[in-house]
Structure formats: C-alpha cells, structure tokens
Coordinates of N, CA and C in Angstrom, one line a residue:
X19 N 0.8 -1.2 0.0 CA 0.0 0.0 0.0 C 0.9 1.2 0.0
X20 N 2.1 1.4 -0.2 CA 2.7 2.1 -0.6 C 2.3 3.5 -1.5
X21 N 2.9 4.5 -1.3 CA 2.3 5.6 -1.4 C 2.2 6.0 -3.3
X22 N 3.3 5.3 -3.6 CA 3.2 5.2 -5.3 C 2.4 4.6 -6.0
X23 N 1.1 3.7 -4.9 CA 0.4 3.0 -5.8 C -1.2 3.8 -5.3
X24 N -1.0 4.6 -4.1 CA -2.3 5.0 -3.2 C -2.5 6.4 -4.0
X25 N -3.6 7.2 -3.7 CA -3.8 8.4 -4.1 C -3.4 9.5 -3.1
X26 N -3.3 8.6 -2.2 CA -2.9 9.4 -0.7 C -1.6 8.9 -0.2
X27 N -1.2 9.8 0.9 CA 0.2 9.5 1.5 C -0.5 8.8 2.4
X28 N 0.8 8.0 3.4 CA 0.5 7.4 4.6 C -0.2 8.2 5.9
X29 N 0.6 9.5 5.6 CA -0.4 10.6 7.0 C -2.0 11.1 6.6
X30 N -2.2 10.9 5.5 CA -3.0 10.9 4.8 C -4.4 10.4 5.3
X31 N -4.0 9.0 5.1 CA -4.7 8.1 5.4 C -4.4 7.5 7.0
X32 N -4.0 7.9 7.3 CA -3.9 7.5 8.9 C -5.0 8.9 9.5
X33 N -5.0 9.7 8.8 CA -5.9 11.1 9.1 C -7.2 10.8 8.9
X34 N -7.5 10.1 7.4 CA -8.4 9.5 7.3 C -9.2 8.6 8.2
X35 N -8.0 7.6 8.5 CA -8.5 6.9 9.5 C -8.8 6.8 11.1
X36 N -8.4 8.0 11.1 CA -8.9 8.6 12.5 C -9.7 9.3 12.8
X37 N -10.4 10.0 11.3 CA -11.8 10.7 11.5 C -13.0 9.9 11.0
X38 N -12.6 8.6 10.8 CA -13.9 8.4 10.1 C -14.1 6.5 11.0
X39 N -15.0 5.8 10.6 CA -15.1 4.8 11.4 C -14.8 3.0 10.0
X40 N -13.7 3.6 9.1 CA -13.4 2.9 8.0 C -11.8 2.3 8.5
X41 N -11.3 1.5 7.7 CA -9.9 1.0 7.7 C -9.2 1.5 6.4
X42 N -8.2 1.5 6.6 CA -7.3 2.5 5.6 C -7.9 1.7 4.3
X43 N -7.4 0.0 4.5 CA -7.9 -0.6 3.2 C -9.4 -0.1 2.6
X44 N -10.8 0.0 3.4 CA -12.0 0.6 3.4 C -11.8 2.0 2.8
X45 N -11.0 2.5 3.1 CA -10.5 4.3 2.5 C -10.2 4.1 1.0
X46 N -9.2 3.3 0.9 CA -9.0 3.2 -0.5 C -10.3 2.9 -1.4
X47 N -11.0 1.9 -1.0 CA -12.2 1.3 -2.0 C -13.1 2.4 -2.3
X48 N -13.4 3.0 -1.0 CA -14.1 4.0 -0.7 C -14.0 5.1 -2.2
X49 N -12.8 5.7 -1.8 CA -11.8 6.5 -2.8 C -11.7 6.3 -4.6
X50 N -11.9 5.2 -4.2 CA -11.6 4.3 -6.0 C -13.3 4.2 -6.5
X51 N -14.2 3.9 -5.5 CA -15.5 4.0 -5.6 C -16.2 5.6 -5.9
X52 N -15.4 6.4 -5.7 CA -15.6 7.8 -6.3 C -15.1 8.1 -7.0
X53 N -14.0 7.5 -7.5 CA -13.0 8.0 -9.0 C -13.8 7.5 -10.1
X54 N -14.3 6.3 -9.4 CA -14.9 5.3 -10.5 C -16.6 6.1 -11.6
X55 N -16.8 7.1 -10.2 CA -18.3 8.2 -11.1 C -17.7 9.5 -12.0
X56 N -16.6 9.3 -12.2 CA -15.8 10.8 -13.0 C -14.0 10.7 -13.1
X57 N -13.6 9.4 -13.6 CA -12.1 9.3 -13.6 C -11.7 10.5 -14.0
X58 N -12.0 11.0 -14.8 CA -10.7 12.4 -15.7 C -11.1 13.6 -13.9
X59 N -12.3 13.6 -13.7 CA -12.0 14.8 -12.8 C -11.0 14.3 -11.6
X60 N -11.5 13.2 -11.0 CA -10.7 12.5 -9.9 C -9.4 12.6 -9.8
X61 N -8.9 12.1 -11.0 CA -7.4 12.1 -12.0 C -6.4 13.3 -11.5
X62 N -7.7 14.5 -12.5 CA -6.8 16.0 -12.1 C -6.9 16.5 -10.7
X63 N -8.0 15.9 -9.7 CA -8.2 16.7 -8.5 C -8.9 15.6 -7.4
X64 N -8.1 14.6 -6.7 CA -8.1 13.4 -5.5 C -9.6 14.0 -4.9
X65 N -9.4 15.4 -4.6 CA -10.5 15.4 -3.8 C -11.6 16.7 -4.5
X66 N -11.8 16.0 -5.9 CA -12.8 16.9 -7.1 C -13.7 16.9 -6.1
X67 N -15.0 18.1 -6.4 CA -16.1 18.3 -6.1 C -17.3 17.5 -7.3
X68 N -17.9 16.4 -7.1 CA -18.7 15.9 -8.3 C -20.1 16.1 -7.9
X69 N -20.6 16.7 -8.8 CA -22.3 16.9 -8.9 C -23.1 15.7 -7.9
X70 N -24.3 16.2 -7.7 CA -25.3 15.3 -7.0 C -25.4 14.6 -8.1
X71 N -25.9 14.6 -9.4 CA -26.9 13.8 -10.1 C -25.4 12.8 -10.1
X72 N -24.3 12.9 -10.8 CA -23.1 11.7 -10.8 C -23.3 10.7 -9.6
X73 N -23.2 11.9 -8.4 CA -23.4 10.9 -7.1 C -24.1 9.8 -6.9
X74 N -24.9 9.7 -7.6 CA -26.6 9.4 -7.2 C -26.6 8.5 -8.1
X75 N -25.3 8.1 -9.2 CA -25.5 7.1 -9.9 C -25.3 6.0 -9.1
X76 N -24.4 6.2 -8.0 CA -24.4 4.8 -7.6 C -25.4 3.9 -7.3
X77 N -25.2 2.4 -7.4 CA -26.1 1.8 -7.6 C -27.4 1.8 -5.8
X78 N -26.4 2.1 -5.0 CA -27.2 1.7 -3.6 C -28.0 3.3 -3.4
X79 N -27.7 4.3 -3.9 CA -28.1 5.4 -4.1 C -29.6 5.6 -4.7
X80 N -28.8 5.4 -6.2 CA -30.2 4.9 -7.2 C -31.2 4.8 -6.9
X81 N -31.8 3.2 -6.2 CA -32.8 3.3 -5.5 C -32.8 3.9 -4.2
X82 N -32.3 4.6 -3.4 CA -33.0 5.1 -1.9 C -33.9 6.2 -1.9
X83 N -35.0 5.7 -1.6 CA -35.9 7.4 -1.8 C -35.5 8.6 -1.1
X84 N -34.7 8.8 -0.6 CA -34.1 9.6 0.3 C -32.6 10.3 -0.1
X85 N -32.2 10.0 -1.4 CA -31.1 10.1 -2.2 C -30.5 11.5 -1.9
X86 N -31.8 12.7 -2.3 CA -31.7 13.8 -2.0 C -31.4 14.7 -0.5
X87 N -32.1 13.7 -0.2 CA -31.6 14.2 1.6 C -30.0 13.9 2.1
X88 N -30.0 12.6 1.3 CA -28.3 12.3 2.3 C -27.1 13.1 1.5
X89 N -27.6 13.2 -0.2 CA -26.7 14.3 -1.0 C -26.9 15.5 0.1
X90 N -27.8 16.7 -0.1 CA -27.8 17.5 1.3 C -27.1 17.3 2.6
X91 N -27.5 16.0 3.2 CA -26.8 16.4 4.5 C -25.1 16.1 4.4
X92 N -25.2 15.5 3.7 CA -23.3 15.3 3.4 C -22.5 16.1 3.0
X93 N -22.9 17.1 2.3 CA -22.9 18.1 1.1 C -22.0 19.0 2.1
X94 N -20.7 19.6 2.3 CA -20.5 21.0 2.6 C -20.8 21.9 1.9
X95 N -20.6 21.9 0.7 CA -20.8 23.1 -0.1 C -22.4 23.2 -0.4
X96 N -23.3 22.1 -0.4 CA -24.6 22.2 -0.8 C -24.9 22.0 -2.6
X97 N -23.8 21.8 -3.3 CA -23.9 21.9 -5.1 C -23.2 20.5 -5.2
X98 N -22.8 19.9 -4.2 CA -22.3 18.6 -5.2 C -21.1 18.4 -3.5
X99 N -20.8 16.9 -4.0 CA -19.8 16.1 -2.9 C -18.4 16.3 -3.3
X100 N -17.7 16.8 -2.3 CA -15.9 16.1 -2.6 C -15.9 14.4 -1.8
X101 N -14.5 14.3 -2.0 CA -14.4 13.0 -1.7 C -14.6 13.0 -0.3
X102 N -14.0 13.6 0.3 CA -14.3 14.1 2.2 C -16.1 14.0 2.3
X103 N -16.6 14.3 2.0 CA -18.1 14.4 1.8 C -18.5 13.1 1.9
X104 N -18.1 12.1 0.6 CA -18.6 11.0 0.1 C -18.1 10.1 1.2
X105 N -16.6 10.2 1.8 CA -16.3 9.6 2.5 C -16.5 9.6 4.0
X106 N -17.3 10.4 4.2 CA -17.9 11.0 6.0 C -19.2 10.2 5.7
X107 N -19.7 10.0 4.2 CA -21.5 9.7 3.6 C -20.7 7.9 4.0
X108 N -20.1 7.5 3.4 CA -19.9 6.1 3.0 C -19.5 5.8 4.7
X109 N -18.6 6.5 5.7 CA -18.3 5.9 6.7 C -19.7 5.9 7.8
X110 N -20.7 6.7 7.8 CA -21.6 6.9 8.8 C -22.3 5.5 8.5
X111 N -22.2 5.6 6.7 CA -23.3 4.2 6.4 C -22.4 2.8 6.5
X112 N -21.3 2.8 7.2 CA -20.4 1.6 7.3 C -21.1 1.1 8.3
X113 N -20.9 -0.4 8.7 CA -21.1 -1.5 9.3 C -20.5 -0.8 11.0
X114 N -19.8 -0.4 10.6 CA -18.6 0.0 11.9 C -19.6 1.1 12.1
X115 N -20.1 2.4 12.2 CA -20.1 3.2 12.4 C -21.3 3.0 13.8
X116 N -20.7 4.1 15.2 CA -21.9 3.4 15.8 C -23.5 4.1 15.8
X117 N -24.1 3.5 16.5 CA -26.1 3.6 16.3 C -26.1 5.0 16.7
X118 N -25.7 5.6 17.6 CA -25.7 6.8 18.3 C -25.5 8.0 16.4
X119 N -24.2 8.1 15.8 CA -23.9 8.1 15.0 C -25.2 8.4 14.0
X120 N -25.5 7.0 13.8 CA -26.3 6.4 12.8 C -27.8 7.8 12.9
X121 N -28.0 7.2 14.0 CA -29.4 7.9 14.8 C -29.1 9.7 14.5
X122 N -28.4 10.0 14.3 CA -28.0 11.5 14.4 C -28.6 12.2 13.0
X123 N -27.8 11.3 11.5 CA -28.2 11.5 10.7 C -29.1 10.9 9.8
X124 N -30.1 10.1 10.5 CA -31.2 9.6 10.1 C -32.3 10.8 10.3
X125 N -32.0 11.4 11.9 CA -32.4 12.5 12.0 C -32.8 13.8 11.1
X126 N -31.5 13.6 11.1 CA -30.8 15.4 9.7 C -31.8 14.7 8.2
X127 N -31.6 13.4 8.0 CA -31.9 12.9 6.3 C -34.0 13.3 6.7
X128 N -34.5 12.7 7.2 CA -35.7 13.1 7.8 C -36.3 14.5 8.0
X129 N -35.2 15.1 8.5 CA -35.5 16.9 9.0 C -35.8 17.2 7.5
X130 N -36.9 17.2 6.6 CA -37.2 18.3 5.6 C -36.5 19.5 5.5
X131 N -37.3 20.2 6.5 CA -37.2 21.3 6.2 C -35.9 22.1 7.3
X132 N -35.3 21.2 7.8 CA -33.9 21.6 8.4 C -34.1 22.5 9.7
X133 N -35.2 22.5 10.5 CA -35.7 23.3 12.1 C -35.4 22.0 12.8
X134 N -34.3 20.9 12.5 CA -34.3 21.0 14.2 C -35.6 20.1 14.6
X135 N -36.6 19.7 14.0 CA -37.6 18.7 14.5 C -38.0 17.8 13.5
X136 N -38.9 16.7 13.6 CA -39.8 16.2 12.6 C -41.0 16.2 12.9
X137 N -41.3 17.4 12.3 CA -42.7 17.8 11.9 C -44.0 16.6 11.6
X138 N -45.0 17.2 11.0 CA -45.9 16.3 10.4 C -45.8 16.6 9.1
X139 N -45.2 17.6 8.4 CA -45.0 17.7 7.0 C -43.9 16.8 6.6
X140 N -43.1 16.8 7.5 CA -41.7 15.8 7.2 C -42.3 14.3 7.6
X141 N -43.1 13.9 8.5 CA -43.3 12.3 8.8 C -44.0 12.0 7.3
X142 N -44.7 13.4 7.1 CA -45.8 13.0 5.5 C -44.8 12.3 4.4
X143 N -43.9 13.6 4.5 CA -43.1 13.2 3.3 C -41.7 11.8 3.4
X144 N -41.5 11.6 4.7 CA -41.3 10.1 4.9 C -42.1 9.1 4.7
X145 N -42.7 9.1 5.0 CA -43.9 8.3 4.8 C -44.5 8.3 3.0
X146 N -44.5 9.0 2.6 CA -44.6 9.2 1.0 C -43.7 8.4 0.0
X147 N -42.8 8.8 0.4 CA -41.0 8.3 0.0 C -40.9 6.9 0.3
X148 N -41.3 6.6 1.7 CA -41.3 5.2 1.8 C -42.5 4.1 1.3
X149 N -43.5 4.6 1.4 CA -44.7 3.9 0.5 C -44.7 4.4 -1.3
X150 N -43.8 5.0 -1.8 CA -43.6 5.2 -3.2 C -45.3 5.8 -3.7
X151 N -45.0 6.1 -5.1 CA -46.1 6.9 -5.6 C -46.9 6.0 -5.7
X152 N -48.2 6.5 -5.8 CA -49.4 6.1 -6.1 C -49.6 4.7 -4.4
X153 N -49.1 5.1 -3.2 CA -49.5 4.1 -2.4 C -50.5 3.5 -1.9
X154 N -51.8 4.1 -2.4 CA -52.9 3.6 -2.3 C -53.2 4.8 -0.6
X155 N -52.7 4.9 0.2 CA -53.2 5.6 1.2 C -54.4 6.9 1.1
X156 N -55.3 6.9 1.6 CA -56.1 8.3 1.3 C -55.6 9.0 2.2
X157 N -55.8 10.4 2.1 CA -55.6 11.6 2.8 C -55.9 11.3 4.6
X158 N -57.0 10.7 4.6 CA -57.4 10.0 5.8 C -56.4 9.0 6.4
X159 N -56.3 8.1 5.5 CA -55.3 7.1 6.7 C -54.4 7.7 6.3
X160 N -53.3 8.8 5.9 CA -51.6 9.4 5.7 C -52.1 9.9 7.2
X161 N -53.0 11.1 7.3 CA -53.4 12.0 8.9 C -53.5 10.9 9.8
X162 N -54.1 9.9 9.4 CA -53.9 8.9 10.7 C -52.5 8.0 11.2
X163 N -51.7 7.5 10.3 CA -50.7 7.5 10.6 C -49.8 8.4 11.0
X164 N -49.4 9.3 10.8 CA -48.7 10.6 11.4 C -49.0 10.6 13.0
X165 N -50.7 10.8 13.2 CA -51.1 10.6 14.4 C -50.6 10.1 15.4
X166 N -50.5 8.3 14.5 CA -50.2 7.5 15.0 C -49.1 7.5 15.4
X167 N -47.8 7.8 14.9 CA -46.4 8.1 15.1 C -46.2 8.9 16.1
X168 N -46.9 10.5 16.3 CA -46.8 11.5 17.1 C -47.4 11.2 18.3
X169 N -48.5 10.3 18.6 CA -48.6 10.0 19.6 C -48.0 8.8 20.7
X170 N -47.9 7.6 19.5 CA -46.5 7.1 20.0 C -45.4 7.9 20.6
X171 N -44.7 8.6 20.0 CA -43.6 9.2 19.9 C -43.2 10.4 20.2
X172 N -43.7 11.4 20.0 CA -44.0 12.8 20.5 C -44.3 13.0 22.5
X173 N -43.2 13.1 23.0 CA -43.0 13.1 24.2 C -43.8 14.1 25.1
X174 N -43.9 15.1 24.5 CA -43.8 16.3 25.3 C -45.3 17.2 24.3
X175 N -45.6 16.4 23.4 CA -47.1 17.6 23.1 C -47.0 18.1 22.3
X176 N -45.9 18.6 21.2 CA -45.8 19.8 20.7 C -45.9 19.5 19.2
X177 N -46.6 18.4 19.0 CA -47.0 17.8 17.5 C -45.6 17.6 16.7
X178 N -44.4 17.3 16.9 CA -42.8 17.4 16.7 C -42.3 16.7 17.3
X179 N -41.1 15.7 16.5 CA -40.1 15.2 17.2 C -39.1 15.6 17.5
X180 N -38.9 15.8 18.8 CA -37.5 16.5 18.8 C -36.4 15.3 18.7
X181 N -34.8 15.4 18.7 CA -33.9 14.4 18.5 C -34.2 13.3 19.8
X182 N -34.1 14.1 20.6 CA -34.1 12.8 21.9 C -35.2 11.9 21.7
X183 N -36.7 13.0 21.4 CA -37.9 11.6 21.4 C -37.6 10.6 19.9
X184 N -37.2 11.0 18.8 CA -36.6 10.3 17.6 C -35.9 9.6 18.0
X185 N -34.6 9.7 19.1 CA -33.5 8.8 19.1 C -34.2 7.4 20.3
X186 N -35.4 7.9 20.9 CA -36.0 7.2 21.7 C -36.9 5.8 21.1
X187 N -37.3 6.7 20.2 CA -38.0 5.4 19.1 C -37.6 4.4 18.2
X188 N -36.0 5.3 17.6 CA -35.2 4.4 17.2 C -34.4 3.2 18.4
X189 N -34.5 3.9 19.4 CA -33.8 2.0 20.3 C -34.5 1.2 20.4
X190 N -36.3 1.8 19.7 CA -36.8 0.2 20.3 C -36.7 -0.6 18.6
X191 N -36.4 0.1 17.6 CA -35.8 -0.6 16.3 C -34.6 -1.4 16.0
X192 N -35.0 -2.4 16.4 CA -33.4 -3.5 16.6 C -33.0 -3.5 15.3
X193 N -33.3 -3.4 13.8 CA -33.2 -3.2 12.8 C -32.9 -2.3 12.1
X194 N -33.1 -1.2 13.0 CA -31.7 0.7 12.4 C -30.9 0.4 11.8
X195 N -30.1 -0.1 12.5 CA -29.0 -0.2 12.4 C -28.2 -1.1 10.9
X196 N -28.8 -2.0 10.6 CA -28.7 -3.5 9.6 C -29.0 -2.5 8.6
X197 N -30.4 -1.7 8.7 CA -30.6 -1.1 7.6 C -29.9 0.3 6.9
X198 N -29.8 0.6 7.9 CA -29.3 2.5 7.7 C -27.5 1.8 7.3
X199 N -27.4 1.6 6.3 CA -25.7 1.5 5.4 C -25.6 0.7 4.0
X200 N -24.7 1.3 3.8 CA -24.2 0.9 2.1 C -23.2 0.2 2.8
X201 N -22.9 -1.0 2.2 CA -22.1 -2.4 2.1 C -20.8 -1.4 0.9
X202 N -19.6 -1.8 1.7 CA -18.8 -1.2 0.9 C -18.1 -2.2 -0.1

C-alpha cells in the first residue's frame, strides 16, 4: 500500500482513518468508488467536487428514496460532494459506524425542512418516499398515521419530534442499524 500505488500519502490516510469509522484498506475502496463516477476529474483533483446527479449514480443510491436528503446532508458546499463528503457519507453508512452516529443523521436525512424537529409535513413526506407513488393511502389514513407516530412518539405535546424523542423510538428498532448503510 505504498504511497506510489495509493492516491494518498500514509499521513493521509492514517488522518483519514482517524476521522472516520473505516480501515485505511475501506479508504482506499471508498476513494476508487468515487474516481470510479468521473475518472478524468478524480485524475486532475483526488478530492474533485462531483455533482449530485453523478453521485446518485451509484447503484445503492439509485434506489434510496431519500437520495436527495443524504446528498444534502453530506454536502459542505450544498452543489455537489468532494471525496471528504462522500467519505464522511460512506463511513456513517459503514457497518462500523456506531447507532448513536447512525441515529443522528437519520435525523438530519428526515428533518425536511432543516428546524431541528420532525414535523408532520416531514413524517408526510417520509412516509410518501417510503410507500412510493401512487401508495394507495387516502388523505385519511396518511393523517392517521402521522397521528399515530406522534402520539406514539411525541414526548412532550408539541406535534414534533425533537432528537431525543426520535433517538428514543429508534432504540426500540433492533433493525436501524442493519438497515441504515451501504455495504462497501
């Protein structure tokens, strides 16, 4: 793994591998798995900035209804991923990464409209995204489900989840976890 064959030096990737919850080897794949949506830009610039739509080719991407949210929350700049981006996106959704972690930006991918809660416009449009178009639900049972979530879950009254009551709901989902990641 020598540094003539890597894109990165050894400090490099030992940096890497101290910010993120991947293995140097996992860094590389990671890395080669983003060169691999735009070689010539990669080529001229390790850590190119590549559009959302490129992003979004990937295949685990492709299908996620939520494609747009995790482009967003990964996003520094908000116009498109560098590799630091992709690789903060690919390590949260690693196997390794822990539930606490996980639970944070399942949060942020959910938060619509970015205040800090999940609303009932945001459980709608979860719930939309996750039943795909045309789900058969009428306007009636969508209000009833939401209900049904907020009053489950909504701790404190205020028609909103805040993080803690979210992160509360998610521990009784033994299955977060398995699901929330891309297999690298």
């Amino acid at each position: 793994m020598g540094a003539s064959q890597s894109a990165f030096t050894e400090q490099e990737l030992d940096d890497y591998q101290t910010l993120t919850y991947l293995t140097k080897k996992e860094i590389l794949h990671v890395h080669h798995r983003f060169a691999s949506l735009n070689e010539t830009a990669v080529r001229l610039d390790k850590n190119a900035k590549l559009p959302f739509n490129t992003i979004m080719e990937l295949p685990e991407l492709k299908v996620n209804p939520f494609k747009d949210q995790i482009m967003k929350v990964f996003s520094s700049s908000g116009d498109g991923m560098t590799f630091e981006d992709f690789l903060d996106m690919m390590s949260v959704f690693s196997d390794n990464a822990p539930k606490p972690v996980k639970v944070e930006y399942a949060f942020r991918i959910y938060d619509f409209d970015g205040d800090d809660m999940i609303s009932s416009a945001d459980l709608r449009e979860v719930i939309s995204r996750l039943t795909g178009e045309g789900n058969g639900l009428s306007e009636e049972q969508m209000q009833q489900l939401i209900d049904n979530i907020l009053e489950e879950a909504d701790l404190d009254d205020d028609d909103a989840l805040s993080f803690a009551e979210f992160e509360h709901v998610i521990s009784k989902a033994p299955d977060f976890v398995s699901s929330f990641r891309i297999r690298l």
